[in-house]
Coordinates of C-alpha atoms in Angstrom, one line a residue:
Chain A
M3 CA 9.9 -43.3 51.6
K4 CA 10.4 -40.3 49.8
K5 CA 9.9 -42.3 46.4
N6 CA 6.6 -43.7 47.4
T7 CA 5.3 -40.3 48.4
M8 CA 5.9 -38.7 45.1
M9 CA 4.3 -41.8 43.7
R10 CA 1.3 -41.4 45.9
L11 CA 0.7 -37.7 45.1
A12 CA 1.6 -38.6 41.4
S13 CA -1.3 -41.2 41.7
V14 CA -3.7 -38.5 43.4
L15 CA -3.2 -35.9 41.2
L16 CA -3.9 -38.1 37.9
I17 CA -7.1 -39.2 39.7
C18 CA -8.1 -36.0 40.2
V19 CA -7.2 -34.9 36.8
L20 CA -9.4 -37.6 35.2
L21 CA -12.3 -36.8 37.5
T22 CA -11.9 -33.0 36.4
T23 CA -11.6 -33.5 32.7
S24 CA -14.7 -36.2 32.9
T25 CA -16.6 -33.2 34.4
I26 CA -15.5 -30.6 31.9
S27 CA -16.3 -32.6 29.0
G28 CA -19.7 -32.9 30.2
T29 CA -19.9 -29.2 30.3
F30 CA -18.6 -28.5 27.1
A31 CA -21.0 -30.8 25.9
K32 CA -23.9 -28.5 27.5
Y33 CA -22.8 -25.2 25.9
V34 CA -24.9 -23.3 24.2
T35 CA -24.3 -19.5 23.8
D36 CA -24.1 -16.6 21.6
G37 CA -21.6 -15.0 19.5
S38 CA -20.7 -12.2 17.9
G39 CA -18.1 -10.6 15.4
E40 CA -17.3 -6.9 14.8
D41 CA -15.3 -4.5 12.8
Y42 CA -15.1 -1.1 12.0
A43 CA -12.9 1.4 9.9
R44 CA -12.4 4.6 9.4
V45 CA -12.7 6.9 6.9
A46 CA -9.4 7.5 4.4
K47 CA -7.5 10.7 5.0
W48 CA -7.6 13.1 1.9
G49 CA -6.6 16.6 3.1
V50 CA -5.3 17.7 -0.2
T51 CA -4.7 21.7 -0.4
V52 CA -3.5 23.6 -3.6
T53 CA -2.4 26.9 -3.5
S54 CA -1.6 29.4 -6.3
D55 CA -0.7 32.9 -6.0
G56 CA -2.6 32.8 -9.7
V57 CA -0.1 35.8 -10.9
T58 CA 0.7 35.0 -14.7
F59 CA 1.2 38.5 -16.1
D60 CA 2.4 41.6 -14.3
K61 CA 2.3 45.1 -14.1
N62 CA 5.8 45.7 -13.8
Y63 CA 9.2 43.2 -14.7
E64 CA 12.9 44.3 -13.4
G65 CA 15.4 44.9 -16.1
T66 CA 18.9 43.7 -16.5
D67 CA 21.3 44.8 -14.2
A68 CA 22.6 47.0 -17.2
T69 CA 19.4 48.9 -17.8
K70 CA 19.1 49.3 -13.9
A71 CA 22.4 50.9 -14.1
A72 CA 21.4 52.8 -16.9
I73 CA 18.4 54.2 -15.7
S74 CA 19.0 53.8 -12.4
H75 CA 15.4 52.2 -11.9
D76 CA 14.7 48.7 -10.9
N77 CA 12.1 48.3 -13.5
S78 CA 12.3 48.1 -17.4
V79 CA 8.6 48.1 -17.9
E80 CA 5.9 49.4 -16.2
S81 CA 2.3 49.4 -16.5
S82 CA 1.0 53.1 -16.9
D83 CA -2.8 51.8 -15.9
E84 CA -4.4 49.2 -14.1
W85 CA -3.7 46.5 -16.9
K86 CA -0.8 43.8 -17.0
V87 CA 1.2 43.8 -19.5
V88 CA 3.4 42.2 -21.9
A89 CA 6.7 43.7 -24.1
P90 CA 9.8 42.2 -25.5
G91 CA 12.4 41.1 -22.7
T92 CA 9.6 40.0 -20.1
T93 CA 8.6 36.3 -18.8
K94 CA 7.2 34.7 -16.4
N95 CA 6.2 31.6 -14.6
A96 CA 2.7 30.5 -15.2
T97 CA 2.5 27.7 -12.7
E98 CA 3.5 28.8 -9.1
F99 CA 1.7 26.0 -7.5
S100 CA 2.1 24.5 -3.8
F101 CA 0.6 21.3 -2.4
E102 CA -0.1 19.6 0.9
G103 CA -1.3 16.7 2.1
A104 CA -0.4 12.8 2.0
P105 CA -3.7 11.1 1.0
E106 CA -4.3 7.4 2.1
V107 CA -5.5 6.8 -1.4
A108 CA -3.8 7.0 -4.7
Y109 CA -4.2 9.9 -6.6
K110 CA -3.7 11.8 -10.0
V111 CA -2.4 15.2 -10.4
D112 CA -3.5 17.1 -13.3
F113 CA -2.5 20.4 -15.0
E114 CA -4.4 21.7 -17.7
I115 CA -4.5 25.1 -19.3
T116 CA -8.3 26.5 -18.5
N117 CA -7.7 29.8 -20.8
L118 CA -5.3 30.2 -23.3
A119 CA -6.7 33.6 -25.7
L120 CA -4.6 35.5 -28.6
N121 CA -6.8 38.3 -29.5
E122 CA -6.9 39.5 -33.0
N123 CA -4.3 42.3 -32.5
W124 CA -1.5 40.0 -32.7
S125 CA -0.9 41.3 -36.5
V126 CA 1.0 43.6 -38.2
D127 CA -0.2 45.1 -41.1
G128 CA -3.0 42.6 -41.7
I129 CA -0.6 39.7 -41.1
E130 CA -0.7 37.1 -38.2
Y131 CA 2.0 38.4 -36.4
C132 CA 2.5 36.5 -32.3
P133 CA 6.2 36.7 -30.9
I134 CA 5.1 34.8 -28.1
I135 CA 7.0 31.5 -26.8
F136 CA 5.5 29.2 -24.5
T137 CA 8.0 26.4 -22.8
V138 CA 6.5 23.4 -21.1
E139 CA 8.9 21.6 -19.2
G140 CA 11.6 22.6 -20.8
E141 CA 10.6 22.1 -24.5
K142 CA 9.4 25.4 -26.3
Y143 CA 6.4 26.0 -28.4
Y144 CA 6.2 28.9 -30.9
I145 CA 4.6 29.8 -34.4
G146 CA 7.1 28.3 -37.0
K147 CA 8.7 25.6 -34.3
D148 CA 7.8 23.3 -37.0
T149 CA 4.6 22.2 -39.5
T150 CA 2.5 21.8 -37.0
I151 CA 2.5 24.9 -35.5
T152 CA 1.6 27.8 -38.4
D153 CA -0.7 30.1 -36.4
K154 CA -2.0 31.3 -33.1
A155 CA -4.6 28.2 -33.3
T156 CA -2.2 25.5 -33.7
L157 CA 0.2 27.3 -31.0
I158 CA -2.4 27.2 -28.4
K159 CA -3.7 23.7 -29.3
A160 CA 0.2 22.6 -28.9
V161 CA 0.5 24.3 -25.6
K162 CA -2.6 22.9 -24.1
D163 CA -1.7 19.3 -25.3
A164 CA 1.6 19.7 -24.0
V165 CA 0.4 20.8 -20.4
V166 CA -2.1 18.1 -19.7
A167 CA 0.5 15.7 -20.8
V168 CA 2.5 16.5 -17.8
S169 CA -0.2 15.0 -15.5
D170 CA 1.0 12.2 -13.2
S171 CA -0.2 9.6 -10.6
Y172 CA 0.8 8.6 -7.2
K173 CA 0.3 5.7 -5.1
P174 CA -1.5 6.3 -1.6
N175 CA 0.6 7.9 1.1
T176 CA 2.8 10.0 -1.3
P177 CA 3.1 13.6 0.4
L178 CA 1.9 16.0 -2.5
S179 CA 5.0 18.2 -1.9
S180 CA 7.0 15.9 -3.5
V181 CA 5.2 16.1 -6.3
D182 CA 6.7 17.8 -9.5
V183 CA 5.1 20.8 -10.8
P184 CA 5.5 21.0 -14.4
S185 CA 7.1 24.4 -15.4
V186 CA 5.0 26.2 -17.6
S187 CA 6.1 30.0 -18.7
W188 CA 5.8 32.4 -21.4
E189 CA 8.3 34.6 -22.9
W190 CA 8.7 37.1 -25.2
E191 CA 12.5 37.3 -26.1
F192 CA 14.0 41.2 -26.4
E193 CA 16.1 39.9 -29.2
A194 CA 14.9 37.4 -31.9
D195 CA 17.0 34.4 -30.7
T196 CA 14.4 31.5 -31.0
L197 CA 12.4 33.3 -33.8
A198 CA 15.2 34.5 -35.7
G199 CA 13.3 34.8 -38.9
Y200 CA 10.2 35.4 -37.7
Q201 CA 10.5 38.1 -35.2
S202 CA 12.0 41.3 -36.1
D203 CA 12.2 45.0 -34.2
P204 CA 9.9 46.9 -36.7
K205 CA 7.5 44.2 -35.9
D206 CA 7.9 44.5 -32.2
T207 CA 7.7 48.0 -32.7
A208 CA 4.4 47.9 -34.7
L209 CA 2.5 45.9 -31.6
G210 CA 3.6 48.8 -28.9
N211 CA 2.6 51.4 -31.6
K212 CA -0.7 50.0 -31.7
A213 CA -1.1 49.5 -28.3
A214 CA -0.7 52.9 -27.8
A215 CA -3.4 53.7 -30.4
G216 CA -5.8 51.5 -28.2
A217 CA -5.6 48.3 -30.3
A218 CA -3.3 46.2 -28.1
A219 CA -2.7 42.7 -28.7
T220 CA -3.8 40.6 -25.3
I221 CA -2.9 37.3 -23.9
E222 CA -4.8 35.5 -21.3
L223 CA -3.7 32.3 -19.7
S224 CA -4.9 30.6 -16.8
V225 CA -3.4 26.9 -15.7
K226 CA -5.7 24.6 -12.9
C227 CA -4.1 22.4 -10.8
T228 CA -6.3 19.4 -9.9
V229 CA -5.7 16.4 -7.5
T230 CA -8.1 13.5 -8.1
Q231 CA -8.4 10.4 -6.1
L232 CA -7.7 7.0 -8.5
D233 CA -10.1 4.5 -8.6
Chain B
M20 CA 23.8 -38.2 44.8
Q21 CA 21.0 -36.8 46.9
R22 CA 21.5 -33.5 44.7
S23 CA 21.0 -36.1 41.9
G24 CA 18.1 -38.0 43.5
G25 CA 16.4 -34.9 43.6
K26 CA 16.6 -33.4 40.3
N27 CA 15.4 -36.9 39.6
R28 CA 12.4 -36.8 41.3
W29 CA 11.4 -33.9 39.9
L30 CA 12.1 -34.9 36.7
W31 CA 9.6 -37.8 37.2
L32 CA 6.5 -35.3 38.3
A33 CA 7.5 -33.3 35.5
V34 CA 7.1 -36.4 33.0
L35 CA 3.9 -37.5 34.8
F36 CA 2.3 -34.1 34.5
L37 CA 2.9 -34.3 31.0
F38 CA 1.4 -37.7 30.7
V39 CA -1.4 -36.6 33.0
F40 CA -1.9 -33.6 30.5
V41 CA -2.1 -36.0 27.7
A42 CA -4.7 -38.1 29.0
A43 CA -7.1 -35.3 30.1
S44 CA -6.7 -33.9 26.6
A45 CA -7.7 -37.0 24.9
F46 CA -10.6 -37.6 27.4
I47 CA -12.1 -33.8 26.3
L48 CA -11.7 -34.6 22.9
M49 CA -13.1 -38.1 23.1
G50 CA -16.1 -36.2 25.0
R51 CA -16.4 -33.9 22.0
L52 CA -16.2 -36.4 19.7
S53 CA -18.7 -38.4 21.2
S54 CA -21.6 -36.4 19.9
Y55 CA -20.8 -37.4 16.1
L56 CA -21.2 -40.9 16.7
L57 CA -24.0 -42.5 14.5
D58 CA -27.3 -42.7 16.1
D59 CA -28.0 -46.9 15.5
S60 CA -31.2 -46.6 17.4
G61 CA -33.3 -47.2 14.2
A62 CA -31.1 -50.5 13.7
I63 CA -32.3 -53.7 12.6
A64 CA -30.7 -56.8 14.4
L65 CA -28.7 -58.9 13.0
I66 CA -30.4 -62.4 14.1
P67 CA -34.2 -62.2 13.8
V68 CA -36.8 -64.2 16.3
Q69 CA -38.2 -67.1 14.4
E70 CA -41.7 -68.1 15.2
F71 CA -42.2 -72.4 15.2
S72 CA -45.7 -73.6 13.1
A73 CA -47.5 -76.6 14.6
P74 CA -47.3 -78.6 11.5
D75 CA -43.7 -78.4 11.4
A76 CA -43.7 -79.5 14.8
L77 CA -45.2 -82.5 14.2
A78 CA -43.4 -84.0 11.4
S79 CA -40.3 -83.8 13.7
N80 CA -42.1 -86.0 16.0
S81 CA -43.2 -89.4 16.2
I82 CA -47.1 -89.5 17.7
P83 CA -49.6 -92.2 17.1
L84 CA -52.0 -90.5 14.4
Q85 CA -54.9 -91.0 17.3
Q86 CA -52.9 -89.0 20.1
A87 CA -51.6 -86.6 17.3
E88 CA -55.3 -85.6 17.0
Q89 CA -55.7 -85.0 21.0
S90 CA -52.2 -83.4 21.5
S91 CA -49.7 -81.4 19.7
L92 CA -46.3 -80.5 19.8
V93 CA -46.7 -76.9 19.3
T94 CA -43.6 -74.5 20.7
K95 CA -44.9 -71.9 22.3
E96 CA -45.4 -68.8 20.7
P97 CA -42.5 -66.4 22.0
A98 CA -45.0 -63.7 24.3
A99 CA -45.7 -60.7 22.3
E100 CA -43.0 -58.4 23.0
N101 CA -40.8 -55.8 21.3
H102 CA -37.3 -57.6 21.0
T103 CA -35.9 -55.3 18.8
N104 CA -33.6 -53.8 21.0
T105 CA -33.7 -49.9 21.4
P106 CA -30.5 -48.4 22.9
A107 CA -31.6 -45.5 25.3
A108 CA -31.4 -42.0 23.5
P109 CA -28.1 -40.0 24.5
P110 CA -28.8 -37.2 26.5
A111 CA -29.7 -33.9 25.1
A112 CA -26.2 -31.9 24.1
P113 CA -26.7 -29.0 22.4
G114 CA -23.6 -27.0 20.3
F115 CA -23.4 -24.0 18.3
E116 CA -20.6 -22.1 16.4
A117 CA -20.6 -19.0 14.6
S118 CA -17.3 -18.7 12.5
D119 CA -15.6 -17.6 9.0
D120 CA -13.0 -19.0 7.2
S121 CA -10.4 -18.2 9.3
K122 CA -11.8 -17.9 13.2
V123 CA -14.7 -19.1 15.7
W124 CA -16.5 -16.5 17.1
S125 CA -17.0 -15.8 20.8
T126 CA -17.9 -12.2 21.9
D127 CA -17.3 -9.4 20.0
T128 CA -14.7 -11.1 18.2
Q129 CA -13.0 -9.0 15.5
V130 CA -13.2 -10.2 12.1
D131 CA -11.9 -9.1 8.8
I132 CA -14.9 -7.0 7.0
F133 CA -12.9 -3.9 6.4
R134 CA -9.0 -4.1 5.0
V135 CA -6.1 -2.0 5.7
S136 CA -5.6 -1.7 2.0
Y137 CA -7.5 -2.4 -1.2
E138 CA -6.8 -3.0 -4.8
N139 CA -8.2 -2.2 -8.0
G140 CA -9.2 -4.5 -10.5
E141 CA -5.4 -4.4 -12.5
G142 CA -3.8 -5.5 -8.8
T143 CA -3.2 -1.8 -8.1
I144 CA -3.3 -0.8 -4.6
T145 CA -5.7 2.4 -4.2
V146 CA -6.0 2.8 -0.6
H147 CA -3.5 2.2 1.7
S148 CA -3.6 2.9 5.7
N149 CA -0.5 4.9 7.1
D150 CA -1.1 3.8 10.5
G151 CA -2.2 0.3 10.6
D152 CA -6.2 1.1 11.1
R153 CA -8.6 -0.7 8.5
L154 CA -10.0 2.1 6.5
I155 CA -13.1 2.8 3.8
A156 CA -12.8 5.4 0.9
P157 CA -14.8 5.9 -2.3
G158 CA -14.4 3.2 -5.0
T159 CA -13.6 0.7 -1.6
E160 CA -16.0 -2.6 -1.0
N161 CA -15.5 -6.4 0.5
T162 CA -17.7 -9.2 1.2
Y163 CA -17.9 -11.0 4.3
A164 CA -19.0 -14.6 4.6
F165 CA -19.9 -16.5 7.8
K166 CA -21.1 -19.5 9.1
L167 CA -23.6 -20.8 11.7
K168 CA -23.2 -24.6 12.7
N169 CA -24.9 -26.9 15.3
T170 CA -22.5 -28.7 17.0
G171 CA -24.6 -30.5 19.1
N172 CA -26.9 -33.5 19.0
V173 CA -30.4 -31.1 18.8
S174 CA -31.7 -29.0 16.7
L175 CA -31.6 -25.2 17.4
D176 CA -33.3 -21.9 17.0
Y177 CA -30.8 -19.3 15.6
T178 CA -31.0 -15.3 15.6
V179 CA -28.9 -13.3 13.4
E180 CA -28.7 -9.7 13.6
V181 CA -26.0 -6.8 12.1
D182 CA -25.8 -3.2 14.0
A183 CA -24.0 -0.9 11.5
F184 CA -23.8 2.7 12.8
V185 CA -21.2 5.8 12.0
T186 CA -19.4 7.6 14.6
P187 CA -20.3 10.7 15.3
D188 CA -23.5 10.3 15.0
G189 CA -25.2 11.6 12.1
T190 CA -21.9 11.7 9.7
P191 CA -23.4 11.6 6.1
L192 CA -21.5 8.3 5.1
P193 CA -22.7 7.2 1.5
V194 CA -21.6 3.8 2.4
T195 CA -23.6 1.1 1.4
G196 CA -24.3 -2.8 2.1
R197 CA -26.6 -5.9 1.9
L198 CA -27.0 -9.2 3.8
S199 CA -27.9 -12.9 2.2
R200 CA -28.8 -16.4 3.3
Y201 CA -27.1 -19.1 1.3
D202 CA -30.9 -19.9 -0.2
G203 CA -31.3 -16.7 -1.7
K204 CA -32.9 -15.0 0.8
W205 CA -32.1 -11.2 1.1
L206 CA -32.2 -9.4 4.5
A207 CA -30.9 -6.7 3.3
G208 CA -30.5 -5.1 0.0
A209 CA -30.9 -7.2 -3.2
P210 CA -28.8 -8.9 -5.7
D211 CA -28.6 -6.0 -7.7
T212 CA -29.3 -3.3 -4.9
F213 CA -27.4 -1.8 -1.9
A214 CA -28.8 -0.8 1.0
D215 CA -28.0 2.2 2.9
I216 CA -26.6 2.1 6.5
P217 CA -30.2 2.3 8.4
A218 CA -31.5 -0.4 5.9
L219 CA -28.1 -2.7 7.0
D220 CA -28.5 -2.0 10.2
A221 CA -32.0 -3.5 10.5
A222 CA -30.9 -6.8 8.8
A223 CA -32.1 -9.6 11.0
D224 CA -32.8 -13.5 10.4
T225 CA -34.2 -16.4 12.5
G226 CA -33.6 -19.7 11.7
T227 CA -33.4 -23.4 12.7
L228 CA -30.6 -25.7 12.4
S229 CA -30.8 -29.2 13.0
A230 CA -27.9 -31.3 14.7
G231 CA -24.6 -31.5 12.9
R232 CA -26.2 -29.2 9.8
Y233 CA -25.2 -25.3 9.5
T234 CA -26.2 -22.0 7.5
Y235 CA -23.9 -19.0 6.3
Y236 CA -24.4 -15.5 5.2
T237 CA -22.9 -13.3 3.0
L238 CA -22.2 -9.4 3.9
D239 CA -21.0 -6.9 0.8
W240 CA -20.6 -3.2 1.8
L241 CA -19.8 -0.5 -1.1
W242 CA -19.0 3.1 -0.8
P243 CA -19.9 3.7 -4.3
F244 CA -16.5 5.7 -6.2
E245 CA -19.2 7.9 -8.5
N246 CA -22.0 8.4 -6.6
G247 CA -22.9 11.9 -7.9
N248 CA -21.5 13.9 -4.6
D249 CA -17.9 14.4 -5.2
A250 CA -18.1 17.9 -2.7
L251 CA -19.3 15.2 0.2
D252 CA -16.8 12.5 -0.3
T253 CA -14.0 15.0 -0.4
M254 CA -15.7 16.5 2.9
L255 CA -15.4 13.4 4.7
G256 CA -11.6 12.4 3.2
N257 CA -10.9 16.4 4.8
A258 CA -12.6 15.7 7.9
A259 CA -11.0 12.7 8.4
V260 CA -7.3 14.1 8.3
D261 CA -8.3 15.5 12.5
D262 CA -11.4 13.5 13.2
D263 CA -11.8 9.5 13.0
L264 CA -14.6 9.2 11.4
L265 CA -15.6 5.4 11.9
F266 CA -18.2 2.8 10.3
T267 CA -18.7 -0.1 12.4
I268 CA -20.6 -3.2 11.9
V269 CA -21.8 -5.9 14.2
I270 CA -23.1 -9.2 13.6
R271 CA -24.9 -11.0 16.6
T272 CA -26.3 -14.6 16.6
V273 CA -28.0 -16.2 20.1
A274 CA -28.8 -20.0 20.0
T275 CA -30.9 -21.9 21.9
A276 CA -32.3 -25.7 21.9
S277 CA -35.7 -26.0 19.7
L278 CA -38.3 -27.4 21.5
D279 CA -38.6 -30.0 19.1
P280 CA -34.9 -31.5 19.4
E281 CA -35.6 -33.4 16.1
A282 CA -37.1 -30.1 13.9
P283 CA -35.1 -29.8 10.6
G284 CA -33.4 -26.9 9.5
G285 CA -29.8 -26.3 8.0
I286 CA -27.4 -27.6 5.4
I287 CA -26.1 -31.2 5.6
P288 CA -22.3 -31.0 5.6
P289 CA -20.5 -33.1 3.2
V290 CA -19.5 -36.4 5.1
D291 CA -16.1 -36.6 5.9
T292 CA -14.5 -39.9 5.3
G293 CA -12.0 -39.5 8.1
D294 CA -12.1 -36.7 10.8
D295 CA -8.9 -34.6 11.6
F296 CA -8.3 -35.6 15.4
S297 CA -4.6 -35.0 15.4
A298 CA -4.3 -38.3 16.6
A299 CA -0.4 -38.8 15.4
L300 CA 0.3 -35.5 17.8
W301 CA -1.3 -36.9 21.1
L302 CA 0.4 -40.5 19.9
A303 CA 3.9 -38.7 19.5
L304 CA 3.7 -36.6 22.7
A305 CA 2.6 -39.8 24.6
I306 CA 5.5 -42.0 23.3
C307 CA 7.9 -39.3 23.7
S308 CA 6.8 -38.9 27.8
L309 CA 7.1 -42.9 27.9
F310 CA 10.2 -42.9 26.3
L311 CA 11.6 -40.0 28.9
M312 CA 10.2 -41.9 31.8
A313 CA 12.0 -45.0 30.8
V314 CA 15.3 -43.2 30.4
L315 CA 15.2 -41.8 33.5
L316 CA 14.4 -44.9 35.1
V317 CA 17.5 -46.1 33.4
F318 CA 19.5 -43.2 34.6
H319 CA 17.7 -43.6 38.2
I320 CA 18.6 -47.4 38.3
R321 CA 22.3 -47.1 37.2
E322 CA 23.0 -44.0 40.1
K323 CA 21.7 -46.7 42.3
R324 CA 23.6 -49.3 41.6
R325 CA 26.8 -46.9 41.6
A326 CA 25.7 -46.1 45.4

């Protein structure tokens, strides 16, 4: 008896489903309606911040420990007016940059020396003399380095080219905090180590005397950092 | 024993349900496929109707000449009536489908007009979302194609409209776009020109599709990398850090049965030498269910014998 009941139930179910599907197929055949497709996107994040203290030269420079002890004063070089100064034994980093942001686009970080100028007073007895050494990513550039750097003009060009070469590109979502900031610095050696044979105490003294007489040699150095989206 | 019997009953029931589902699905599919059957209302009958002329009839009967003049054996001509068999026209069954390469649209269907990541011509990823959201940025672009198809057996009149807008309202987004139909009709922009967002927002078209025919449209959008306003692009990118600046595109389609059920329009789809109905799948399911039923029957009989 149970078995017959199950079979009967299954048969009834089968008939019901067949009737239902007949109805459904007719309903599908009459289906006419509208349809819509939609999509949206948000603007990709940029949010890059580059900051720099903008200080390439100083008015005061700290002396060595021995000098401090000898003069009982921290600074071995101090400007007497509003001018910032350079002198034998002074040095400073020219690229103190800090970055923030993680753009959702690929980008390039460019460094560029927008201004590097050495005026006409870098001379002794009418002969050009500039003992300033520029270091870019550990590579030193100075007059007499090689046959390509023989005077101020070629020195300036070599330093500018070296700074441009350290520009780099990054994938989307790379935090700018991980960007390698190239080290660019200048130095006037106290002792002629690198510029042996070119730099000398009498020549350095002559430049100092010219400055005291109001004909100071001047140096201008500006480094710019630009972050640009890559296409 | 009872436990085994009860278990078998449930198994029987499950098998029957499976078979019923297979049958139901087959019925549904056959119902949909019937609209694609060829219309043979214009077919020519294989056996033509023949009329007998008087001379031919006389030649087959021997009648004296005198009597032949007074009588004639003429096969009665068939009544002048239409003998062609014209089957009754099938009932009107309109059907409409909007789709792209990957999906059929329903209402507010998410489609792939924008992307999470973009590459340049060298295959380098230049834009990539950090959270899976779809993005736009200077230098990004994309093309999206969609199809409108008459899946029924009567002509349809359709309308397609584009809604394009920026959120928050008033954001000066320098994105451009264009919309074209397969036959070269431009609804926004031109072959060498992209339109601004308001022009894209106003894009619309109407048309007619005959039964079984289709039409398709291509939507392009572009945020120019060099648009002469880097300051604006940078401002938008910086603003996007804290707020979502959204660009939305909605494509709406509506279809209704034409007044003339045979109105022309649309592209004739290529002839399919075979449909894509997966008979093998359904046949396999049916065979599996029958096999299972047979196995269970044998098992049940053995159990009865042991009892």
